[in-house]
Short mmCIF file of C-alpha atoms and ligand atoms in Angstrom, two decimals:
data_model
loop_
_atom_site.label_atom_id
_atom_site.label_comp_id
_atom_site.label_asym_id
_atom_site.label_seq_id
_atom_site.Cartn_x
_atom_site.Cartn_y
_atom_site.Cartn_z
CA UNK X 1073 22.34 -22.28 19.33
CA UNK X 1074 20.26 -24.77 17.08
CA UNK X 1075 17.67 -23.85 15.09
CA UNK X 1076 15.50 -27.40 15.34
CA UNK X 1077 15.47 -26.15 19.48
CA UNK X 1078 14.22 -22.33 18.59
CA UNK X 1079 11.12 -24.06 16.77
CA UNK X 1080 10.54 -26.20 19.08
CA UNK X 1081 9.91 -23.58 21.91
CA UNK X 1082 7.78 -21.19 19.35
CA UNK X 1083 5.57 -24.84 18.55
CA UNK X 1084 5.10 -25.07 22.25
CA UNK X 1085 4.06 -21.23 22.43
CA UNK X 1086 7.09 -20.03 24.82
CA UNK X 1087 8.64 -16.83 24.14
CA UNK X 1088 11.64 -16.22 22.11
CA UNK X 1089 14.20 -14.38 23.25
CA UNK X 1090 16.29 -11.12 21.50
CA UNK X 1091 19.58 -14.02 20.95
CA UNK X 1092 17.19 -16.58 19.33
CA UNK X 1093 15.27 -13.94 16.98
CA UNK X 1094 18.86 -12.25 16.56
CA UNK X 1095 20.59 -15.57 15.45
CA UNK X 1096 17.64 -16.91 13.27
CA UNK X 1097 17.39 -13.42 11.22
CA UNK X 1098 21.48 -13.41 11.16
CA UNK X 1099 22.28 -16.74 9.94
CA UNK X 1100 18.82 -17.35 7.41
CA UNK X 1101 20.23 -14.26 5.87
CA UNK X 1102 23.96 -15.67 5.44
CA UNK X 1103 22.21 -18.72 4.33
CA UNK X 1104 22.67 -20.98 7.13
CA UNK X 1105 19.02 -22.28 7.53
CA UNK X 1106 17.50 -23.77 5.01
CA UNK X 1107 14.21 -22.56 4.39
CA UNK X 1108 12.26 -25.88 5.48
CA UNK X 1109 13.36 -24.78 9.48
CA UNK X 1110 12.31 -21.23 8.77
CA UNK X 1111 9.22 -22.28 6.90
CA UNK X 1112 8.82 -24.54 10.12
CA UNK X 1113 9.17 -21.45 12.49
CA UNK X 1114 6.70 -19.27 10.52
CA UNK X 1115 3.91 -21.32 10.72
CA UNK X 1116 4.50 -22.23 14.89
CA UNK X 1117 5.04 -18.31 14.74
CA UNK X 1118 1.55 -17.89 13.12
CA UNK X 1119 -0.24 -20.57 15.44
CA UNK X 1120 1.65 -19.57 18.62
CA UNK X 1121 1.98 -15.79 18.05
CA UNK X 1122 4.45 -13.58 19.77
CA UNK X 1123 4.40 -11.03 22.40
CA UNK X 1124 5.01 -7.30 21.76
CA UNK X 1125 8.75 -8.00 23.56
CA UNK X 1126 9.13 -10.35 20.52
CA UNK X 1127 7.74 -8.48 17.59
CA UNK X 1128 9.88 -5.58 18.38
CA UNK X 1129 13.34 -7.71 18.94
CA UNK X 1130 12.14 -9.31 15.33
CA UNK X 1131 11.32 -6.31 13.27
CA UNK X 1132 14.65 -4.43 14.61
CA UNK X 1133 16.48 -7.52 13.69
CA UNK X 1134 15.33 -7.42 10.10
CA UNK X 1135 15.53 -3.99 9.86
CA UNK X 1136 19.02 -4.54 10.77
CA UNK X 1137 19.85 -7.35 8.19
CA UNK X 1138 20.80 -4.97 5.54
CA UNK X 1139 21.54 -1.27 4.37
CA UNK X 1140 19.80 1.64 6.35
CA UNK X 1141 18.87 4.90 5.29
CA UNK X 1142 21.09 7.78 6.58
CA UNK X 1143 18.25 10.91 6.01
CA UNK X 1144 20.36 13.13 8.18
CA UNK X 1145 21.20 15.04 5.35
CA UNK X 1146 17.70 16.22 4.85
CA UNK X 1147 16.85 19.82 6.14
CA UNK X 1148 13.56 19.24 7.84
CA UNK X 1149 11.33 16.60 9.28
CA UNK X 1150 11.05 13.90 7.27
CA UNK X 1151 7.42 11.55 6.74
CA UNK X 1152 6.30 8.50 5.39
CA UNK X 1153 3.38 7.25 4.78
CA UNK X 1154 2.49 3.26 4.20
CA UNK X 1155 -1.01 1.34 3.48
CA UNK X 1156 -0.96 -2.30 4.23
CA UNK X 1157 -2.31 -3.05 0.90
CA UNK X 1158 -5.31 -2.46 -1.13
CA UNK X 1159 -7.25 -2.15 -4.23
CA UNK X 1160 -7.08 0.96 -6.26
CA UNK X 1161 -5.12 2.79 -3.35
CA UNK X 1162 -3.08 5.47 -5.02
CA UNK X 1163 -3.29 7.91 -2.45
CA UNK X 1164 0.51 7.81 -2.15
CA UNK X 1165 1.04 9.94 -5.45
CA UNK X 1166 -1.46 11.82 -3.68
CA UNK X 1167 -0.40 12.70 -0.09
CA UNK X 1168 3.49 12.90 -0.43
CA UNK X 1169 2.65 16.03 -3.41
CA UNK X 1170 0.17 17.58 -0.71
CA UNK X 1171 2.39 17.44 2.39
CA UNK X 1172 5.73 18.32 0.11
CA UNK X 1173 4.15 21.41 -0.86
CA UNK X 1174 3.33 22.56 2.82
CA UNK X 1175 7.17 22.23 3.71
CA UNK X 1176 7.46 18.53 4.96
CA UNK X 1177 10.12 16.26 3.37
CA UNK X 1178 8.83 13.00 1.64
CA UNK X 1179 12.10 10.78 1.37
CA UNK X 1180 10.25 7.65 0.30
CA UNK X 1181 11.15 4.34 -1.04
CA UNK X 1182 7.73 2.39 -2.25
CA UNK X 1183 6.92 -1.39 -3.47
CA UNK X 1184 5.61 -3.03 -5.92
CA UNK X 1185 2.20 -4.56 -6.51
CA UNK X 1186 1.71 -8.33 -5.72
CA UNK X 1187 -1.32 -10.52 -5.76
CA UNK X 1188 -4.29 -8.15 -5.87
CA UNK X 1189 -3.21 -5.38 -4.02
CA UNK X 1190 -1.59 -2.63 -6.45
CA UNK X 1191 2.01 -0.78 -5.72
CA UNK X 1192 3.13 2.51 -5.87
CA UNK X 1193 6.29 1.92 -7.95
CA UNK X 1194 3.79 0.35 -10.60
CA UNK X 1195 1.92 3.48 -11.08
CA UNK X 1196 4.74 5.63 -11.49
CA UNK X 1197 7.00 3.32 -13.68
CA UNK X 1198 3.33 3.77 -15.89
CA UNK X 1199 4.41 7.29 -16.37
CA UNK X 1200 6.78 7.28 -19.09
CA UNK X 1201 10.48 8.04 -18.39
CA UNK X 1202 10.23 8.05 -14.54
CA UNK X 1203 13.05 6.64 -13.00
CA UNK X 1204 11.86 4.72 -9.68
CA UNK X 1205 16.01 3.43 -9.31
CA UNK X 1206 18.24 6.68 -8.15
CA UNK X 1207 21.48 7.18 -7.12
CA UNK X 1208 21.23 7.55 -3.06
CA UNK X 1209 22.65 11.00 -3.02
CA UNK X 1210 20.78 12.34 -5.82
CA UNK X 1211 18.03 10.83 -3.68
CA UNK X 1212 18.76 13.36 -0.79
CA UNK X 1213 19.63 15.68 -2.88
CA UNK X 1214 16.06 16.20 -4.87
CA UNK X 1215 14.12 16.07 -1.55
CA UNK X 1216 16.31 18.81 -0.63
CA UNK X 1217 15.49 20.79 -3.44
CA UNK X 1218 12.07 20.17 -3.70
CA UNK X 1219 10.60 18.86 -1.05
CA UNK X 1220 9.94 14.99 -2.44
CA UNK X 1221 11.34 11.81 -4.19
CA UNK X 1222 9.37 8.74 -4.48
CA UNK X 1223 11.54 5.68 -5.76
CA UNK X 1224 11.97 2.02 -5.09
CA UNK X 1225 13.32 -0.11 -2.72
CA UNK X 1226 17.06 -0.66 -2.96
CA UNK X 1227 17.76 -3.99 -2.96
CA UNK X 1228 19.71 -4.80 0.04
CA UNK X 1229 16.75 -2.87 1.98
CA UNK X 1230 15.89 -5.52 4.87
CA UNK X 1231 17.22 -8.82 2.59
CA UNK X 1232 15.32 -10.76 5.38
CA UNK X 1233 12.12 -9.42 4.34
CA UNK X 1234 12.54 -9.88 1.44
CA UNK X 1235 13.23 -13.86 2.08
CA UNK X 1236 10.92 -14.85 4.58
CA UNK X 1237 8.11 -12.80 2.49
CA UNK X 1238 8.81 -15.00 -0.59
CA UNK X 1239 8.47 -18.04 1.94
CA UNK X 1240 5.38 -16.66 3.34
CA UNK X 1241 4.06 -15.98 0.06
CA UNK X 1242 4.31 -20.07 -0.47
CA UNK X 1243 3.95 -21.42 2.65
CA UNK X 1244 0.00 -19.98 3.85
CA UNK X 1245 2.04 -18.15 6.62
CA UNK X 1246 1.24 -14.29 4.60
CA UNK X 1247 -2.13 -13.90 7.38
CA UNK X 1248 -0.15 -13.08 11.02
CA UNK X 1249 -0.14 -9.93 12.60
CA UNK X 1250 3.30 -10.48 14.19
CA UNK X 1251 4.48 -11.20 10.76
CA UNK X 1252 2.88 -8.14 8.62
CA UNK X 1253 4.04 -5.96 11.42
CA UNK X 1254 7.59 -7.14 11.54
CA UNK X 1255 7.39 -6.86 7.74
CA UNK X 1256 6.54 -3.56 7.31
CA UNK X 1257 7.73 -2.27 10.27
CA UNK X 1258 11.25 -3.27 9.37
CA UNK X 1259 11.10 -2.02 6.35
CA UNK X 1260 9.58 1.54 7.88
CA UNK X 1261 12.31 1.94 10.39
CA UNK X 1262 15.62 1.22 8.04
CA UNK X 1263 13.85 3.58 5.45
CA UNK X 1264 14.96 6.53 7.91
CA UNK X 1265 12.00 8.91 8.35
CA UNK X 1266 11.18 10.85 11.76
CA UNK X 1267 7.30 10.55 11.41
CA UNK X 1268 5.34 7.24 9.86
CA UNK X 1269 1.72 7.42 9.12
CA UNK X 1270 0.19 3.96 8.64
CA UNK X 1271 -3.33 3.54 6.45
CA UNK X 1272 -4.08 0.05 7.83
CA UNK X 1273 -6.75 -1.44 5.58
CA UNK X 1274 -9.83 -3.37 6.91
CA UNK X 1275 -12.37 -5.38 4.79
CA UNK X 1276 -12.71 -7.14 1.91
CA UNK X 1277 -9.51 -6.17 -0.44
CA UNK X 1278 -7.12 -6.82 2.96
CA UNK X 1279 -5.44 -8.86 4.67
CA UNK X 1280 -7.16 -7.78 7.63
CA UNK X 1281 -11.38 -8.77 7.41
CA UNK X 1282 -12.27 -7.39 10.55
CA UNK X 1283 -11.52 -4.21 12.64
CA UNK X 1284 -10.73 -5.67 15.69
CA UNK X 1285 -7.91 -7.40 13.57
CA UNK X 1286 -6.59 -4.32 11.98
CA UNK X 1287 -6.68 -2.15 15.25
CA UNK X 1288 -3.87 -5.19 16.52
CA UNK X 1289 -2.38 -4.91 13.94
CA UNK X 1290 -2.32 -1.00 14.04
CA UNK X 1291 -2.09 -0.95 17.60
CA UNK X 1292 1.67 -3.65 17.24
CA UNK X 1293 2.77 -1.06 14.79
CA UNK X 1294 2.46 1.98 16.18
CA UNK X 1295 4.17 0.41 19.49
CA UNK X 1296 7.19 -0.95 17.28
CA UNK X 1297 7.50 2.42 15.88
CA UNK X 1298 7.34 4.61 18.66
CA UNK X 1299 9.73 1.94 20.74
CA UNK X 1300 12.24 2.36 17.73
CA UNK X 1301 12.06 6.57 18.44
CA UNK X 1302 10.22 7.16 15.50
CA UNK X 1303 6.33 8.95 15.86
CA UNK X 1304 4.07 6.67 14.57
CA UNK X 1305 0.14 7.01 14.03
CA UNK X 1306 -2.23 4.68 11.73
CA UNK X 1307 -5.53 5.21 10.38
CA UNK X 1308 -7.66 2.35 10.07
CA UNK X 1309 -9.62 2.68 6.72
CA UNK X 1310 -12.51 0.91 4.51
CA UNK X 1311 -11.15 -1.56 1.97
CA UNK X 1312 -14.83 -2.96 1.52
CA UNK X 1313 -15.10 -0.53 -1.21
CA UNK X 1314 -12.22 -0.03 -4.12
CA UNK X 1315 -10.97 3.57 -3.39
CA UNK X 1316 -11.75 6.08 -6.15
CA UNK X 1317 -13.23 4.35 -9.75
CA UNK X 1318 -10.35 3.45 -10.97
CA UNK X 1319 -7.91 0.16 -10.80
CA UNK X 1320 -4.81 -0.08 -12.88
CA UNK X 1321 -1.74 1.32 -12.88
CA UNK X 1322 -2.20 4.30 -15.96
CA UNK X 1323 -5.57 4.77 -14.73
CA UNK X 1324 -4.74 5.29 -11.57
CA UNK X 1325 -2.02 7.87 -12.24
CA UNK X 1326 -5.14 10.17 -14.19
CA UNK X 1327 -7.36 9.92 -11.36
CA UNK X 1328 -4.75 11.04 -8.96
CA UNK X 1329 -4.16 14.01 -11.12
CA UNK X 1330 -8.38 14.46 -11.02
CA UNK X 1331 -7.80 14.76 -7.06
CA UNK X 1332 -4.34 16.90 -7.16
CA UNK X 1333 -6.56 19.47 -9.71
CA UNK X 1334 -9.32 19.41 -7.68
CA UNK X 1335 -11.74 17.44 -9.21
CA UNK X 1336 -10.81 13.42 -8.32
CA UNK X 1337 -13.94 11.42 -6.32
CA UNK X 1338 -15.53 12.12 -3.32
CA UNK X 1339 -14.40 9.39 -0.94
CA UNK X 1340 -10.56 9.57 -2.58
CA UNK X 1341 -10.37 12.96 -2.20
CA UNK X 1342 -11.27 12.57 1.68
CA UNK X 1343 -8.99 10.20 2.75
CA UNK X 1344 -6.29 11.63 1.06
CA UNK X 1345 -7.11 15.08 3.36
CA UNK X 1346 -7.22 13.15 6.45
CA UNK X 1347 -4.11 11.09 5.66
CA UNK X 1348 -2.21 14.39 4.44
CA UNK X 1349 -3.52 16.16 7.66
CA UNK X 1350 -2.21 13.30 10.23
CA UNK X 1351 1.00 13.58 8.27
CA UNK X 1352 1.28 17.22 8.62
CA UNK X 1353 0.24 17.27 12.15
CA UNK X 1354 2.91 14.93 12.95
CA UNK X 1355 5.64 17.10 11.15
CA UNK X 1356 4.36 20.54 12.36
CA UNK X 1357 2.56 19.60 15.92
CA UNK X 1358 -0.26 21.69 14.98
CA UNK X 1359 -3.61 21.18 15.22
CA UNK X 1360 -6.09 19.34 12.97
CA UNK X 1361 -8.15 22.19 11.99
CA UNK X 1362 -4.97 24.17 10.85
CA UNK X 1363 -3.61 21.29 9.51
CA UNK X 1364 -6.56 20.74 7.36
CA UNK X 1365 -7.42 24.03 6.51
CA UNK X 1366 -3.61 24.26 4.91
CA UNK X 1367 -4.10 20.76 3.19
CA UNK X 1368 -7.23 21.57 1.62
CA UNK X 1369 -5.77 25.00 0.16
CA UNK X 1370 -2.68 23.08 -1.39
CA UNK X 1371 -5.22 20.73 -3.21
CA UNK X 1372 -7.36 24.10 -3.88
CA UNK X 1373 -4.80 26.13 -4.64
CA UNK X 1374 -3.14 24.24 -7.33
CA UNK X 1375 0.67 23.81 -5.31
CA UNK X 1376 0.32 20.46 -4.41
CA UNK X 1377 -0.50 19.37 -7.98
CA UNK X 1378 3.23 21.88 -8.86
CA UNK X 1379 4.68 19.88 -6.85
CA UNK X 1380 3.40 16.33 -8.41
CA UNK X 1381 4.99 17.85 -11.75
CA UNK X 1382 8.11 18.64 -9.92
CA UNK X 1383 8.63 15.80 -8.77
CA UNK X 1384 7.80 13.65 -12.05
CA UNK X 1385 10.32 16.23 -13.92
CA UNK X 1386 13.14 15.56 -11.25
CA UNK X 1387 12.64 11.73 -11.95
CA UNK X 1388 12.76 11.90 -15.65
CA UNK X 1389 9.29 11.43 -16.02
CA UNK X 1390 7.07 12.89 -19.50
CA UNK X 1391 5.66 15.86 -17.80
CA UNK X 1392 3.79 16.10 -20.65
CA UNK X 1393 1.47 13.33 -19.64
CA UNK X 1394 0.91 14.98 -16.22
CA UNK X 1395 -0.49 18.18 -17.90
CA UNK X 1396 -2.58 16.23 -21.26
CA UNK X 1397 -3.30 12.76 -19.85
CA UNK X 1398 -5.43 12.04 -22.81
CA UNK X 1399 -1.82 11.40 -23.84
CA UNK X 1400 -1.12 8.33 -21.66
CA UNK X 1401 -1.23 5.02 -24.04
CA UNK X 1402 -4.56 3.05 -24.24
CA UNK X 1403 -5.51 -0.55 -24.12
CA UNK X 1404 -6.36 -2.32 -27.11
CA UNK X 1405 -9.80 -3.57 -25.94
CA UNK X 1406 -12.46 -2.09 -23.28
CA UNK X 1407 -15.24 -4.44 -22.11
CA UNK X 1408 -18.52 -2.72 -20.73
CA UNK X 1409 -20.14 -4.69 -17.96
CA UNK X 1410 -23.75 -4.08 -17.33
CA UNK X 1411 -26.37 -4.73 -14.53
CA UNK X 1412 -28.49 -7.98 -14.88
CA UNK X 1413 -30.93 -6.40 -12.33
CA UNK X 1414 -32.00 -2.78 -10.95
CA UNK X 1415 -31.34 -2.27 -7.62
CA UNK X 1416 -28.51 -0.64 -5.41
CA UNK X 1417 -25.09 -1.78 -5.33
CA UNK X 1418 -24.87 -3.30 -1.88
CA UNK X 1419 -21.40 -4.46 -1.52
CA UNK X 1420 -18.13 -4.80 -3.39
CA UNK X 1421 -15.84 -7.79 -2.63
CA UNK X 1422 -13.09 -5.59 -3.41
CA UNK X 1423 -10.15 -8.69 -3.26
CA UNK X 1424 -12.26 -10.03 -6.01
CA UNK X 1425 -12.04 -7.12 -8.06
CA UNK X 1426 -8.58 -6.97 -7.83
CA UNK X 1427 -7.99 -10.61 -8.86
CA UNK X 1428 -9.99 -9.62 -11.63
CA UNK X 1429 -7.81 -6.52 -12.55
CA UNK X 1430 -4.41 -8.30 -12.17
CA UNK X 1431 -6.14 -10.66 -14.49
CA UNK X 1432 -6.71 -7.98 -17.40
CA UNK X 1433 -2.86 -7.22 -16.65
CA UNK X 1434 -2.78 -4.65 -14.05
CA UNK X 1435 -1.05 -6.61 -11.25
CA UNK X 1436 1.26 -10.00 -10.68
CA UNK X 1437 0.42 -13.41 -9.95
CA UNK X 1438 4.17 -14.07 -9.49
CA UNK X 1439 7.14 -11.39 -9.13
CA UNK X 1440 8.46 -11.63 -12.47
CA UNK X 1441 5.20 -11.30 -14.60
CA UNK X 1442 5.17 -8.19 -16.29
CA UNK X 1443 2.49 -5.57 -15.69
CA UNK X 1444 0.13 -4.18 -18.93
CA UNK X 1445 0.01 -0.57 -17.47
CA UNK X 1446 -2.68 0.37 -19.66
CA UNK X 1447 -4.98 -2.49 -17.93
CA UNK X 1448 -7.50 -2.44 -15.21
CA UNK X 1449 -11.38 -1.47 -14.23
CA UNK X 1450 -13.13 2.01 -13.98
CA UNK X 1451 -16.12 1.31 -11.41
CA UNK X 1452 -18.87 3.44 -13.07
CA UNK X 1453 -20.93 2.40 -9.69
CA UNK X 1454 -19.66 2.18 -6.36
CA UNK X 1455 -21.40 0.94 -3.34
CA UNK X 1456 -24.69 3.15 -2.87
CA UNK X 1457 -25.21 4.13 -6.27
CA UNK X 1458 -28.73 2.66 -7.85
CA UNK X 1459 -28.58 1.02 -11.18
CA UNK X 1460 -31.21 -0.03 -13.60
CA UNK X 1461 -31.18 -3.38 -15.23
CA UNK X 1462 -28.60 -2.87 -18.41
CA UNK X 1463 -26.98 0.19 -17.20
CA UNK X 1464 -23.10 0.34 -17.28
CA UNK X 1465 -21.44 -0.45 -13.58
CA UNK X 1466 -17.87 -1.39 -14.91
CA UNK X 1467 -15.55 -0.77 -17.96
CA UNK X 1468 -12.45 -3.31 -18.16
CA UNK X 1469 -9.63 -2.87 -20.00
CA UNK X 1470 -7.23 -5.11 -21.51
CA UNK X 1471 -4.94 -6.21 -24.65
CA UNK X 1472 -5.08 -9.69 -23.76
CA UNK X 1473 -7.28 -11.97 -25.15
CA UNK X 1474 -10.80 -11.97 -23.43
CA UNK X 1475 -14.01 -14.42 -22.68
CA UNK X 1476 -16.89 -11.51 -22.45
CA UNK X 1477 -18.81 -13.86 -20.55
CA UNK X 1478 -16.30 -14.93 -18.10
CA UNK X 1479 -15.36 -12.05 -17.16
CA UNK X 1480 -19.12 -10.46 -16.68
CA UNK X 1481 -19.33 -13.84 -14.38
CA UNK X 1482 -16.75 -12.98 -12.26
CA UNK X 1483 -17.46 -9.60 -12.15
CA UNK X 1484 -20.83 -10.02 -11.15
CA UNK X 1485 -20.15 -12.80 -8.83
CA UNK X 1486 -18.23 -9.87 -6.65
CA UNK X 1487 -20.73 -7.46 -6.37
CA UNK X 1488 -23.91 -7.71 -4.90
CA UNK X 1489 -27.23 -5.85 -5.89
CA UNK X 1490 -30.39 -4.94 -3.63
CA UNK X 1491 -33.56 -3.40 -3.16
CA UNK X 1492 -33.03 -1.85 -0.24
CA UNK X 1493 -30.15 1.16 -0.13
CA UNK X 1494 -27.46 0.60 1.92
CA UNK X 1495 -25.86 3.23 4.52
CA UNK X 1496 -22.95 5.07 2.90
CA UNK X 1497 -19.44 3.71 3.52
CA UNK X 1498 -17.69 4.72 6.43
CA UNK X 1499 -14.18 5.40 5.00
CA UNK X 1500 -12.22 5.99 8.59
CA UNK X 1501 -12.71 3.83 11.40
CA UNK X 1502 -10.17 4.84 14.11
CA UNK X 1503 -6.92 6.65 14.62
CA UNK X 1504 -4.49 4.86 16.81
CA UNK X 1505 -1.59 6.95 18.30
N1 URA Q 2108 2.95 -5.65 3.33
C1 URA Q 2108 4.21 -5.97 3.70
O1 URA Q 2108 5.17 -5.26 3.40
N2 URA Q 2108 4.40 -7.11 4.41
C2 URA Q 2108 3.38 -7.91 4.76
O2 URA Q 2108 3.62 -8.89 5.43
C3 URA Q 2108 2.08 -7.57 4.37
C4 URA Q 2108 1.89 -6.41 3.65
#
């Protein structure tokens, strides 16, 4: 088999076969392709696309290309939950807590951030002392015990991914729905868990703009998952508005705590019921209104926020943060934005915000920058809200070196203010099952 021949047939949109998708994954892996063929392949892949038949025999092939997770040792049904990216998203650290506490096991390995979009392991590795690297058998061991562990991605977890993404990354090829869902889904199905819930994002802080996009891309998922024997739903969500106020990693990790105690933001604290209730209905096959109703008393209740400390205490983490996060470490400067006009905040460009976060320090602009966890943007008004001319909408924090007026440029440049008040967010679109 030649690789020049399998990129010719993709270029002139024919359909790959399982040998062809086999062989390329196999031998780019070993390091028998250069990356000028597979860069080659992506982008006919991302011009030509690829039928379901081929997204499956591609994601199972990367899943494939490296270690898998054995969670047979886990009493119970195990779930996992992933977004495809957004901005402020740390309804993770939110969820897993929830649905631990109601008897599911959360056995879940998590990324990091890149580009504007922030990652789980980020938030945590803000908490000081958590360890987001454990042995494997400690790993099954703790969600044993209690119910949860939430750590990284070992590093021979689908070594394809982890190539073609970095090729991707440079190559404009990121933006393909056979490629995301190979990506993810790969990664999903050697992580080991019975049940996956998907939050696919839609809007301006995702890849996906539109939802006719995201539902494909949903809709590929969910088929690739429940072809693979795993049960598989996604939730198509509003990323046209940053979830929560808060944007950095620190930051983040408080106003998760707000929402585990009860008192987090309106439209966080919603999605993180529905997503908690899909995940429990999957594990438990009841219905939603139970499944809610038992959700809604662990936030209420105070046991899923137990369980949040249990689980930062099992992974080393400063519990003491958890219970006084006054205690958390600050940023050396905070910048108040205000409004130039009065008016109602119409719309967010949420990507932009984000850029403008990983800016302060929150995020990455390449894999090996190092993250200022104390860093990012509280949105003192969200989309809705009406603000007088000089009233606060943002506060930014940093300890880098700042231009004020920059940064009130670009902040301003990604929100837009009107007269008239605009309809309140939608925050769920579909479910696709
Ligand atoms: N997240 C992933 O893991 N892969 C993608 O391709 C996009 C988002």
């Amino acid at each position: 088999m030649k690789m020049y021949d399998i990129i010719d047939k993709k270029r002139q949109g024919y359909q790959l076969n399982k040998n062809e998708i086999e062989y390329f994954i196999k031998e780019y892996v070993k390091n028998n392709i250069p990356d000028y063929q597979v860069s080659a392949l992506l982008m006919a892949i991302c011009l030509k696309g690829m039928t379901d038949e081929e997204i499956t025999d591609l994601t199972i092939a990367m899943a494939n290309s490296g270690d898998t997770l054995d969670l047979s040792q886990i009493n119970g049904i195990t779930v996992d939950k992933h977004s495809t990216g957004g901005v402020g998203d740390k309804t993770t650290l939110i969820v897993g807590p929830i649905v631990a506490s109601l008897g599911c096991k959360v056995a879940k390995m998590s990324g990091k951030g890149l580009g504007f979009t922030g990652g789980t392991i980020d938030k945590l590795e803000s908490i000081d002392g958590y360890k987001t690297n454990i042995k494997r058998q400690d790993f099954l061991n703790q969600v044993n015990k209690i119910g949860i562990s939430l750590i990284s991605q070992s590093e021979n977890l689908v070594p394809a991914d982890k190539k073609i993404y970095a090729l991707r990354d440079v190559t404009a090829t990121v933006n393909s729905i056979p490629l995301i869902a190979s990506s993810i889904m790969s990664k999903k199905i050697a992580a080991g868990s019975k049940c996956i819930l998907l939050d696919v994002k839609v809007g301006s802080g995702a890849f996906m703009k539109t939802i006719e996009d995201a539902t494909k891309l949903a809709q590929t998922m969910v088929n690739i998952g429940n072809m693979a024997g795993r049960e598989t739903k996604a939730v198509i969500t509003n990323m046209d508005i940053p979830l929560g106020h808060e944007i950095g990693n620190i930051l983040e990790v408080k106003e998760a705590i707000d929402v585990l105690k009860g008192n987090g933001p309106e439209d966080l604290t919603y999605i993180c019921i529905e997503l908690a209730t899909y995940m429990y209905m999957m594990c438990t096959k009841k219905s939603k209104e139970e499944s809610m109703a038992l959700v809604k008393k662990a936030l209420n209740d105070g046991s899923a926020f137990k369980k949040f400390r249990e689980l930062v205490i099992a992974q080393g983490g400063n519990v003491n943060l958890i219970d006084n996060p006054e205690l958390f470490l600050k940023p050396k400067y905070t910048i108040e934005l205000k409004a130039k006009n009065s008016g109602y905040i119409e719309h967010i460009d949420t990507g932009k915000i984000g850029i403008i976060s990983c800016n302060l320090g929150a995020g990455r602009n390449k894999k090996e920058d190092a993250i200022d966890y104390t860093a990012g943007i509280t949105i003192t008004a969200k989309t809705g809200e009406f603000v007088n001319k000089g009233d606060v909408i943002a506060k930014l924090y940093t300890s880098k070196k700042f231009d004020i007026q920059e940064l009130n440029d670009m902040y301003l440049n990604a929100i837009t203010i009107s007269k008239k008040q605009p309809p309140k967010p939608q925050m769920i679109y579909k479910i696709i099952d």
